[in-house]
mmCIF file of C-alpha atoms and ligand atoms in Angstrom:
data_model
loop_
_atom_site.group_PDB
_atom_site.id
_atom_site.type_symbol
_atom_site.label_atom_id
_atom_site.label_comp_id
_atom_site.label_asym_id
_atom_site.label_seq_id
_atom_site.Cartn_x
_atom_site.Cartn_y
_atom_site.Cartn_z
ATOM 1 C CA MET A 1 81.659 -54.394 117.020
ATOM 2 C CA ALA A 2 79.117 -53.440 119.649
ATOM 3 C CA VAL A 3 77.285 -56.283 121.286
ATOM 4 C CA ALA A 4 73.631 -55.745 122.167
ATOM 5 C CA ASP A 5 72.986 -55.423 125.895
ATOM 6 C CA PRO A 6 71.532 -58.635 127.302
ATOM 7 C CA TYR A 7 67.937 -58.351 128.454
ATOM 8 C CA ARG A 8 67.637 -57.607 132.144
ATOM 9 C CA GLN A 9 64.926 -59.580 133.925
ATOM 10 C CA VAL A 10 62.546 -57.367 135.898
ATOM 11 C CA SER A 11 60.645 -60.034 137.855
ATOM 12 C CA PRO A 12 61.860 -61.787 141.009
ATOM 13 C CA GLY A 13 63.290 -65.255 140.491
ATOM 14 C CA PHE A 14 60.737 -68.051 140.147
ATOM 15 C CA ASN A 15 61.646 -70.808 142.601
ATOM 16 C CA ALA A 16 61.292 -74.065 140.674
ATOM 17 C CA ASP A 17 61.840 -76.236 143.772
ATOM 18 C CA SER A 18 58.971 -74.491 145.481
ATOM 19 C CA ALA A 19 56.729 -74.939 142.431
ATOM 20 C CA TYR A 20 57.718 -78.610 142.211
ATOM 21 C CA ALA A 21 56.749 -79.106 145.865
ATOM 22 C CA PHE A 22 53.338 -77.490 145.181
ATOM 23 C CA VAL A 23 52.795 -79.940 142.313
ATOM 24 C CA GLU A 24 53.876 -82.931 144.408
ATOM 25 C CA ARG A 25 51.657 -81.901 147.291
ATOM 26 C CA GLN A 26 48.580 -81.972 145.057
ATOM 27 C CA VAL A 27 49.495 -85.344 143.572
ATOM 28 C CA ASN A 28 49.963 -86.757 147.069
ATOM 29 C CA PHE A 29 46.278 -86.159 147.817
ATOM 30 C CA GLY A 30 45.493 -88.765 145.156
ATOM 31 C CA PRO A 31 43.417 -88.163 142.014
ATOM 32 C CA ARG A 32 41.447 -84.909 142.426
ATOM 33 C CA ILE A 33 38.211 -86.274 141.018
ATOM 34 C CA PRO A 34 35.210 -84.017 141.675
ATOM 35 C CA GLY A 35 33.120 -85.480 144.467
ATOM 36 C CA SER A 36 35.984 -87.475 146.024
ATOM 37 C CA ALA A 37 37.535 -86.977 149.462
ATOM 38 C CA ALA A 38 40.920 -86.237 147.844
ATOM 39 C CA HIS A 39 39.310 -83.513 145.734
ATOM 40 C CA LYS A 40 37.770 -81.904 148.806
ATOM 41 C CA ALA A 41 41.036 -82.071 150.776
ATOM 42 C CA CYS A 42 43.096 -80.667 147.905
ATOM 43 C CA GLY A 43 40.571 -77.866 147.343
ATOM 44 C CA ASP A 44 40.809 -76.910 151.016
ATOM 45 C CA TYR A 45 44.606 -76.936 150.716
ATOM 46 C CA LEU A 46 44.617 -74.706 147.614
ATOM 47 C CA ALA A 47 42.170 -72.187 149.106
ATOM 48 C CA ALA A 48 44.240 -72.034 152.311
ATOM 49 C CA LYS A 49 47.502 -71.579 150.389
ATOM 50 C CA LEU A 50 46.108 -68.712 148.309
ATOM 51 C CA ALA A 51 44.818 -67.021 151.459
ATOM 52 C CA GLY A 52 48.171 -67.606 153.171
ATOM 53 C CA PHE A 53 49.885 -65.887 150.245
ATOM 54 C CA GLY A 54 47.750 -62.807 150.780
ATOM 55 C CA ALA A 55 45.059 -63.306 148.164
ATOM 56 C CA GLN A 56 41.400 -62.535 148.836
ATOM 57 C CA VAL A 57 39.792 -65.927 148.299
ATOM 58 C CA THR A 58 36.333 -66.465 146.832
ATOM 59 C CA GLU A 59 34.888 -69.864 146.048
ATOM 60 C CA GLN A 60 32.099 -70.850 143.709
ATOM 61 C CA LYS A 61 30.314 -74.054 144.624
ATOM 62 C CA VAL A 62 27.510 -75.445 142.517
ATOM 63 C CA ASP A 63 26.211 -78.889 141.542
ATOM 64 C CA ILE A 64 25.727 -79.866 137.917
ATOM 65 C CA THR A 65 24.313 -82.889 136.129
ATOM 66 C CA HIS A 66 26.899 -84.520 133.904
ATOM 67 C CA TYR A 67 26.508 -86.459 130.619
ATOM 68 C CA ASP A 68 26.209 -89.725 132.508
ATOM 69 C CA GLY A 69 23.395 -88.394 134.709
ATOM 70 C CA LYS A 70 25.783 -88.099 137.658
ATOM 71 C CA ASN A 71 25.474 -85.161 139.963
ATOM 72 C CA LEU A 72 28.858 -83.530 140.342
ATOM 73 C CA PRO A 73 30.073 -80.617 142.419
ATOM 74 C CA ILE A 74 31.936 -77.726 140.823
ATOM 75 C CA ARG A 75 34.315 -75.840 143.100
ATOM 76 C CA ASN A 76 36.105 -72.911 141.475
ATOM 77 C CA ILE A 77 38.747 -71.349 143.716
ATOM 78 C CA ILE A 78 39.607 -67.701 143.105
ATOM 79 C CA GLY A 79 42.472 -65.742 144.670
ATOM 80 C CA SER A 80 42.445 -61.995 144.015
ATOM 81 C CA TYR A 81 45.129 -59.369 144.568
ATOM 82 C CA HIS A 82 43.878 -55.791 144.706
ATOM 83 C CA PRO A 83 40.295 -56.588 143.679
ATOM 84 C CA GLU A 84 39.549 -52.830 143.564
ATOM 85 C CA ARG A 85 41.912 -52.213 140.663
ATOM 86 C CA GLU A 86 40.378 -51.685 137.244
ATOM 87 C CA LYS A 87 43.314 -53.024 135.264
ATOM 88 C CA ARG A 88 43.599 -56.766 135.896
ATOM 89 C CA VAL A 89 45.328 -59.840 134.583
ATOM 90 C CA LEU A 90 43.625 -63.212 134.942
ATOM 91 C CA LEU A 91 45.837 -66.275 135.480
ATOM 92 C CA PHE A 92 44.174 -69.689 135.452
ATOM 93 C CA ALA A 93 44.577 -73.459 135.467
ATOM 94 C CA HIS A 94 42.363 -76.463 136.171
ATOM 95 C CA TRP A 95 42.794 -78.276 139.466
ATOM 96 C CA ASP A 96 40.612 -81.349 138.892
ATOM 97 C CA THR A 97 42.047 -84.511 137.359
ATOM 98 C CA ARG A 98 40.641 -86.903 134.801
ATOM 99 C CA PRO A 99 38.797 -89.905 136.277
ATOM 100 C CA PHE A 100 39.934 -92.161 133.410
ATOM 101 C CA ALA A 101 43.072 -92.995 131.476
ATOM 102 C CA ASP A 102 41.411 -93.364 128.096
ATOM 103 C CA GLU A 103 44.677 -92.934 126.166
ATOM 104 C CA GLU A 104 46.215 -95.859 128.057
ATOM 105 C CA SER A 105 47.100 -98.777 125.743
ATOM 106 C CA ASP A 106 46.277 -101.302 128.470
ATOM 107 C CA ALA A 107 42.469 -101.324 128.226
ATOM 108 C CA GLY A 108 42.224 -102.909 131.668
ATOM 109 C CA ARG A 109 43.665 -99.760 133.233
ATOM 110 C CA GLN A 110 41.622 -97.229 131.275
ATOM 111 C CA LEU A 111 38.975 -97.022 133.982
ATOM 112 C CA GLN A 112 41.489 -96.096 136.664
ATOM 113 C CA PRO A 113 41.981 -92.377 137.359
ATOM 114 C CA ILE A 114 45.245 -90.685 136.447
ATOM 115 C CA ALA A 115 47.575 -88.939 138.898
ATOM 116 C CA GLY A 116 47.427 -85.737 136.838
ATOM 117 C CA ALA A 117 50.854 -84.392 137.779
ATOM 118 C CA ASP A 118 51.186 -82.575 134.481
ATOM 119 C CA ASP A 119 47.506 -82.468 133.516
ATOM 120 C CA GLY A 120 46.209 -80.284 136.259
ATOM 121 C CA ALA A 121 48.758 -80.034 139.047
ATOM 122 C CA SER A 122 51.585 -78.415 137.027
ATOM 123 C CA GLY A 123 49.712 -75.239 136.104
ATOM 124 C CA VAL A 124 48.204 -74.954 139.580
ATOM 125 C CA GLY A 125 51.643 -75.378 141.194
ATOM 126 C CA VAL A 126 53.208 -72.715 138.979
ATOM 127 C CA LEU A 127 50.406 -70.291 139.871
ATOM 128 C CA LEU A 128 50.846 -71.001 143.603
ATOM 129 C CA GLU A 129 54.525 -70.119 143.280
ATOM 130 C CA ILE A 130 53.510 -66.913 141.501
ATOM 131 C CA ALA A 131 51.081 -66.174 144.356
ATOM 132 C CA ARG A 132 53.927 -66.648 146.849
ATOM 133 C CA ASN A 133 55.953 -64.082 144.916
ATOM 134 C CA LEU A 134 53.046 -61.645 144.620
ATOM 135 C CA GLN A 135 52.803 -61.448 148.393
ATOM 136 C CA GLN A 136 56.484 -60.551 148.737
ATOM 137 C CA HIS A 137 56.778 -58.393 145.615
ATOM 138 C CA PRO A 138 53.539 -56.696 144.545
ATOM 139 C CA VAL A 139 52.808 -55.825 140.919
ATOM 140 C CA GLU A 140 51.116 -52.673 139.597
ATOM 141 C CA VAL A 141 48.006 -54.351 138.189
ATOM 142 C CA GLY A 142 45.282 -56.368 139.897
ATOM 143 C CA ILE A 143 45.699 -60.137 139.581
ATOM 144 C CA ASP A 144 43.091 -62.880 139.752
ATOM 145 C CA ILE A 145 44.264 -66.467 140.005
ATOM 146 C CA ILE A 146 41.466 -68.905 139.234
ATOM 147 C CA TYR A 147 41.661 -72.627 139.786
ATOM 148 C CA PHE A 148 38.858 -74.022 137.649
ATOM 149 C CA ASP A 149 37.201 -77.292 138.507
ATOM 150 C CA LEU A 150 35.786 -80.005 136.242
ATOM 151 C CA GLU A 151 37.845 -79.247 133.169
ATOM 152 C CA ASP A 152 38.797 -82.835 132.551
ATOM 153 C CA TRP A 153 35.685 -85.007 132.746
ATOM 154 C CA GLY A 154 34.932 -84.907 129.027
ATOM 155 C CA GLN A 155 33.289 -88.075 127.743
ATOM 156 C CA PRO A 156 35.957 -90.793 127.431
ATOM 157 C CA SER A 157 36.922 -92.116 124.003
ATOM 158 C CA PHE A 158 35.893 -95.659 125.021
ATOM 159 C CA ASP A 159 32.255 -94.571 125.519
ATOM 160 C CA THR A 160 30.013 -95.727 122.712
ATOM 161 C CA ASP A 161 26.919 -93.663 123.566
ATOM 162 C CA TRP A 162 27.805 -90.107 122.697
ATOM 163 C CA VAL A 163 25.795 -87.594 124.619
ATOM 164 C CA GLN A 164 25.410 -84.273 122.815
ATOM 165 C CA GLY A 165 26.868 -81.402 124.839
ATOM 166 C CA ASP A 166 29.989 -79.509 125.905
ATOM 167 C CA TRP A 167 31.337 -81.752 128.649
ATOM 168 C CA TRP A 168 34.841 -80.331 128.927
ATOM 169 C CA CYS A 169 35.674 -77.201 130.908
ATOM 170 C CA LEU A 170 32.545 -77.131 133.081
ATOM 171 C CA GLY A 171 34.079 -75.009 135.836
ATOM 172 C CA SER A 172 35.249 -72.324 133.426
ATOM 173 C CA GLN A 173 31.941 -72.458 131.565
ATOM 174 C CA TYR A 174 30.114 -71.805 134.815
ATOM 175 C CA TRP A 175 32.409 -68.956 135.893
ATOM 176 C CA SER A 176 32.334 -67.361 132.424
ATOM 177 C CA GLU A 177 28.546 -67.200 132.618
ATOM 178 C CA GLN A 178 28.396 -66.309 136.313
ATOM 179 C CA PRO A 179 31.690 -64.649 137.264
ATOM 180 C CA HIS A 180 32.470 -64.091 140.959
ATOM 181 C CA VAL A 181 32.251 -60.332 140.324
ATOM 182 C CA GLU A 182 29.400 -58.876 138.285
ATOM 183 C CA ASN A 183 30.492 -57.839 134.774
ATOM 184 C CA TYR A 184 33.985 -59.129 135.452
ATOM 185 C CA LYS A 185 36.558 -58.139 132.820
ATOM 186 C CA ALA A 186 40.322 -58.503 132.757
ATOM 187 C CA THR A 187 42.721 -56.817 130.348
ATOM 188 C CA TYR A 188 43.907 -60.263 129.321
ATOM 189 C CA GLY A 189 44.103 -63.829 130.566
ATOM 190 C CA ILE A 190 46.711 -66.590 130.597
ATOM 191 C CA LEU A 191 45.858 -70.271 131.045
ATOM 192 C CA LEU A 192 48.558 -72.757 132.032
ATOM 193 C CA ASP A 193 47.780 -76.365 131.129
ATOM 194 C CA MET A 194 50.351 -79.164 131.112
ATOM 195 C CA VAL A 195 53.431 -77.003 131.628
ATOM 196 C CA GLY A 196 55.487 -79.474 133.677
ATOM 197 C CA ALA A 197 56.940 -82.113 131.341
ATOM 198 C CA ALA A 198 60.601 -82.133 130.290
ATOM 199 C CA ASN A 199 61.247 -80.397 126.963
ATOM 200 C CA ALA A 200 57.738 -79.001 126.817
ATOM 201 C CA THR A 201 56.912 -77.142 123.617
ATOM 202 C CA PHE A 202 54.375 -74.386 124.038
ATOM 203 C CA LEU A 203 53.163 -74.000 120.472
ATOM 204 C CA LYS A 204 50.903 -71.035 119.700
ATOM 205 C CA GLU A 205 47.477 -72.564 120.224
ATOM 206 C CA GLY A 206 44.776 -71.779 117.647
ATOM 207 C CA TYR A 207 42.049 -70.143 119.763
ATOM 208 C CA SER A 208 44.723 -68.082 121.528
ATOM 209 C CA ILE A 209 45.820 -66.596 118.205
ATOM 210 C CA GLN A 210 42.209 -66.138 117.142
ATOM 211 C CA HIS A 211 41.059 -64.344 120.305
ATOM 212 C CA ALA A 212 44.213 -62.774 121.758
ATOM 213 C CA SER A 213 47.015 -62.552 119.192
ATOM 214 C CA ASN A 214 48.537 -59.524 120.951
ATOM 215 C CA VAL A 215 48.801 -61.531 124.168
ATOM 216 C CA VAL A 216 50.412 -64.415 122.282
ATOM 217 C CA GLU A 217 52.996 -62.006 120.862
ATOM 218 C CA LYS A 218 53.616 -60.427 124.269
ATOM 219 C CA VAL A 219 54.145 -63.777 126.000
ATOM 220 C CA TRP A 220 56.216 -65.458 123.270
ATOM 221 C CA GLY A 221 58.281 -62.272 122.883
ATOM 222 C CA THR A 222 58.926 -62.145 126.627
ATOM 223 C CA ALA A 223 59.945 -65.821 126.669
ATOM 224 C CA ALA A 224 62.422 -65.188 123.839
ATOM 225 C CA LYS A 225 63.985 -62.269 125.749
ATOM 226 C CA LEU A 226 64.443 -64.569 128.748
ATOM 227 C CA GLY A 227 66.195 -67.139 126.559
ATOM 228 C CA TYR A 228 63.309 -69.607 126.452
ATOM 229 C CA ALA A 229 62.625 -69.625 122.706
ATOM 230 C CA ASN A 230 63.147 -73.399 122.568
ATOM 231 C CA TYR A 231 60.169 -73.857 124.883
ATOM 232 C CA PHE A 232 58.118 -71.098 123.239
ATOM 233 C CA PRO A 233 58.902 -71.643 119.553
ATOM 234 C CA PRO A 234 57.355 -69.246 117.013
ATOM 235 C CA LYS A 235 55.121 -71.999 115.624
ATOM 236 C CA SER A 236 51.374 -72.601 115.602
ATOM 237 C CA GLY A 237 49.766 -75.649 117.157
ATOM 238 C CA GLY A 238 46.209 -76.959 116.827
ATOM 239 C CA TYR A 239 42.955 -75.656 118.286
ATOM 240 C CA ILE A 240 42.413 -76.988 121.815
ATOM 241 C CA THR A 241 39.095 -76.942 123.636
ATOM 242 C CA ASP A 242 40.285 -75.732 127.005
ATOM 243 C CA ASP A 243 39.353 -73.350 129.833
ATOM 244 C CA HIS A 244 40.346 -70.264 127.828
ATOM 245 C CA LEU A 245 37.569 -70.944 125.318
ATOM 246 C CA PRO A 246 34.544 -70.064 127.499
ATOM 247 C CA VAL A 247 36.503 -67.143 128.979
ATOM 248 C CA ASN A 248 37.073 -65.811 125.457
ATOM 249 C CA ARG A 249 33.560 -66.534 124.201
ATOM 250 C CA HIS A 250 31.971 -64.692 127.110
ATOM 251 C CA HIS A 251 34.430 -61.805 126.665
ATOM 252 C CA ARG A 252 35.713 -61.952 130.236
ATOM 253 C CA ALA A 253 39.298 -61.482 129.006
ATOM 254 C CA PRO A 254 41.129 -62.113 125.730
ATOM 255 C CA SER A 255 42.946 -65.242 126.822
ATOM 256 C CA ILE A 256 45.730 -67.513 125.668
ATOM 257 C CA ASN A 257 46.657 -71.078 126.518
ATOM 258 C CA ILE A 258 50.234 -72.024 127.405
ATOM 259 C CA ILE A 259 50.051 -75.753 126.732
ATOM 260 C CA ASN A 260 52.554 -78.443 125.759
ATOM 261 C CA LEU A 261 51.651 -79.395 122.177
ATOM 262 C CA LYS A 262 53.399 -81.886 119.926
ATOM 263 C CA THR A 263 53.344 -82.055 116.135
ATOM 264 C CA ASP A 264 54.676 -85.626 116.010
ATOM 265 C CA SER A 265 51.989 -87.374 118.104
ATOM 266 C CA GLN A 266 48.581 -88.807 117.207
ATOM 267 C CA THR A 267 46.774 -86.828 119.878
ATOM 268 C CA GLY A 268 48.672 -83.538 119.489
ATOM 269 C CA PHE A 269 49.744 -83.809 123.130
ATOM 270 C CA ALA A 270 52.747 -85.396 124.848
ATOM 271 C CA PRO A 271 52.684 -89.220 125.012
ATOM 272 C CA HIS A 272 51.804 -89.335 128.739
ATOM 273 C CA TRP A 273 48.574 -87.385 128.165
ATOM 274 C CA HIS A 274 45.573 -89.134 129.772
ATOM 275 C CA THR A 275 47.692 -92.175 130.666
ATOM 276 C CA HIS A 276 49.088 -93.487 133.950
ATOM 277 C CA ARG A 277 52.486 -92.106 132.982
ATOM 278 C CA ASP A 278 51.217 -88.636 133.904
ATOM 279 C CA ASP A 279 52.811 -88.815 137.352
ATOM 280 C CA MET A 280 55.642 -87.039 139.193
ATOM 281 C CA HIS A 281 58.304 -88.814 137.076
ATOM 282 C CA ASN A 282 57.193 -86.549 134.288
ATOM 283 C CA ILE A 283 57.611 -83.283 136.121
ATOM 284 C CA ASP A 284 60.700 -81.284 135.252
ATOM 285 C CA ARG A 285 61.653 -78.292 137.363
ATOM 286 C CA HIS A 286 63.079 -76.403 134.420
ATOM 287 C CA SER A 287 59.832 -76.566 132.457
ATOM 288 C CA LEU A 288 57.963 -75.233 135.501
ATOM 289 C CA ARG A 289 60.493 -72.409 135.694
ATOM 290 C CA VAL A 290 60.244 -71.549 132.006
ATOM 291 C CA ALA A 291 56.459 -71.257 132.167
ATOM 292 C CA GLY A 292 56.432 -69.528 135.566
ATOM 293 C CA GLN A 293 59.212 -67.031 134.971
ATOM 294 C CA THR A 294 57.739 -66.050 131.616
ATOM 295 C CA VAL A 295 54.320 -65.344 133.120
ATOM 296 C CA MET A 296 55.951 -63.473 136.003
ATOM 297 C CA GLU A 297 58.009 -61.317 133.659
ATOM 298 C CA VAL A 298 54.818 -60.440 131.785
ATOM 299 C CA ILE A 299 52.915 -59.338 134.888
ATOM 300 C CA TYR A 300 55.865 -57.612 136.578
ATOM 301 C CA THR A 301 56.408 -55.451 133.481
ATOM 302 C CA GLU A 302 52.718 -54.565 133.219
ATOM 303 C CA LEU A 303 52.115 -50.923 134.121
ATOM 304 C CA GLY A 304 49.185 -49.805 136.264
ATOM 305 C CA GLU A 305 46.776 -47.164 135.025
HETATM 306 C C1 AHN B 1 40.191 -81.991 124.347
HETATM 307 O O1 AHN B 1 40.806 -83.034 124.259
HETATM 308 C C2 AHN B 1 38.948 -81.734 123.607
HETATM 309 N N1 AHN B 1 40.603 -81.030 125.120
HETATM 310 C C3 AHN B 1 41.770 -81.178 125.928
HETATM 311 C C4 AHN B 1 41.753 -80.217 127.023
HETATM 312 C C5 AHN B 1 42.491 -80.801 128.131
HETATM 313 C C6 AHN B 1 42.281 -82.016 128.679
HETATM 314 N N2 AHN B 1 43.480 -80.246 128.750
HETATM 315 C C7 AHN B 1 43.889 -81.067 129.652
HETATM 316 N N3 AHN B 1 43.192 -82.143 129.625
HETATM 317 ZN ZN1 ZN B 2 43.275 -83.746 130.588
#
């Protein structure tokens, strides 16, 4: 009986050790809380890395007033490859980290900021490794990598005075309204959020299916061809308010979220989510590879116009 030919990977190999080092480097700055010295230093590092990997770097800096009356800086960091190309793919992640650990059982530690190895640094690290590859092996389409700021300062669950407003995803809200290029559009977008934990399960997130079902099918189909169906199971997860939502609502690009979702947890996320366990102990090289290689295979098989 004839055996089907195995799928032949088109993209260069994603280096999981390199991605891991990019995650660790961010965590070593300390919590990347907007307005802090660590945030500033890490932002400088990320902008310099993108430039070093051959991207044209643009930054958006603006101050906003938050729910608590605090003035906070937003710093979106954008790395573009072939900005003149019409056909583009947008890859994004958030680089800020949550200033609280409101899912921590020890109430005394809820006010301390988390390390954000998975929640923040993992997606950013994977995209830096992709940027490193893009410099060495160009793709046919234009690519924009955006590191959004201020995703994760939503009002904490321990707050009793609820302030009406959309307090999550402030960096992506700002960019979606005021993109770095007038009338910016991409063919599609891929968000990576919490892609670093061992045995991650990237369920098909609700808004992704709603706004970009063809992209969901493309990405999950590519993962299956690469042998990663355990990480990208053909199952739906819940609806997550995340950076892809403003991007979709403002029609900048039909965008999906690759995010570790759990059906057997109270929160819908992995147990370390918004706790002090979200540190480097949680980061698994293979999960970084699964997410990174899948996204790379998608963009390296994308034809130009
Ligand atoms: C909400 O919990 C509403 N959104 C989660 C989005 C998020 C937070 N992703 C990472 N941290
Ligand atoms: Zn978070």
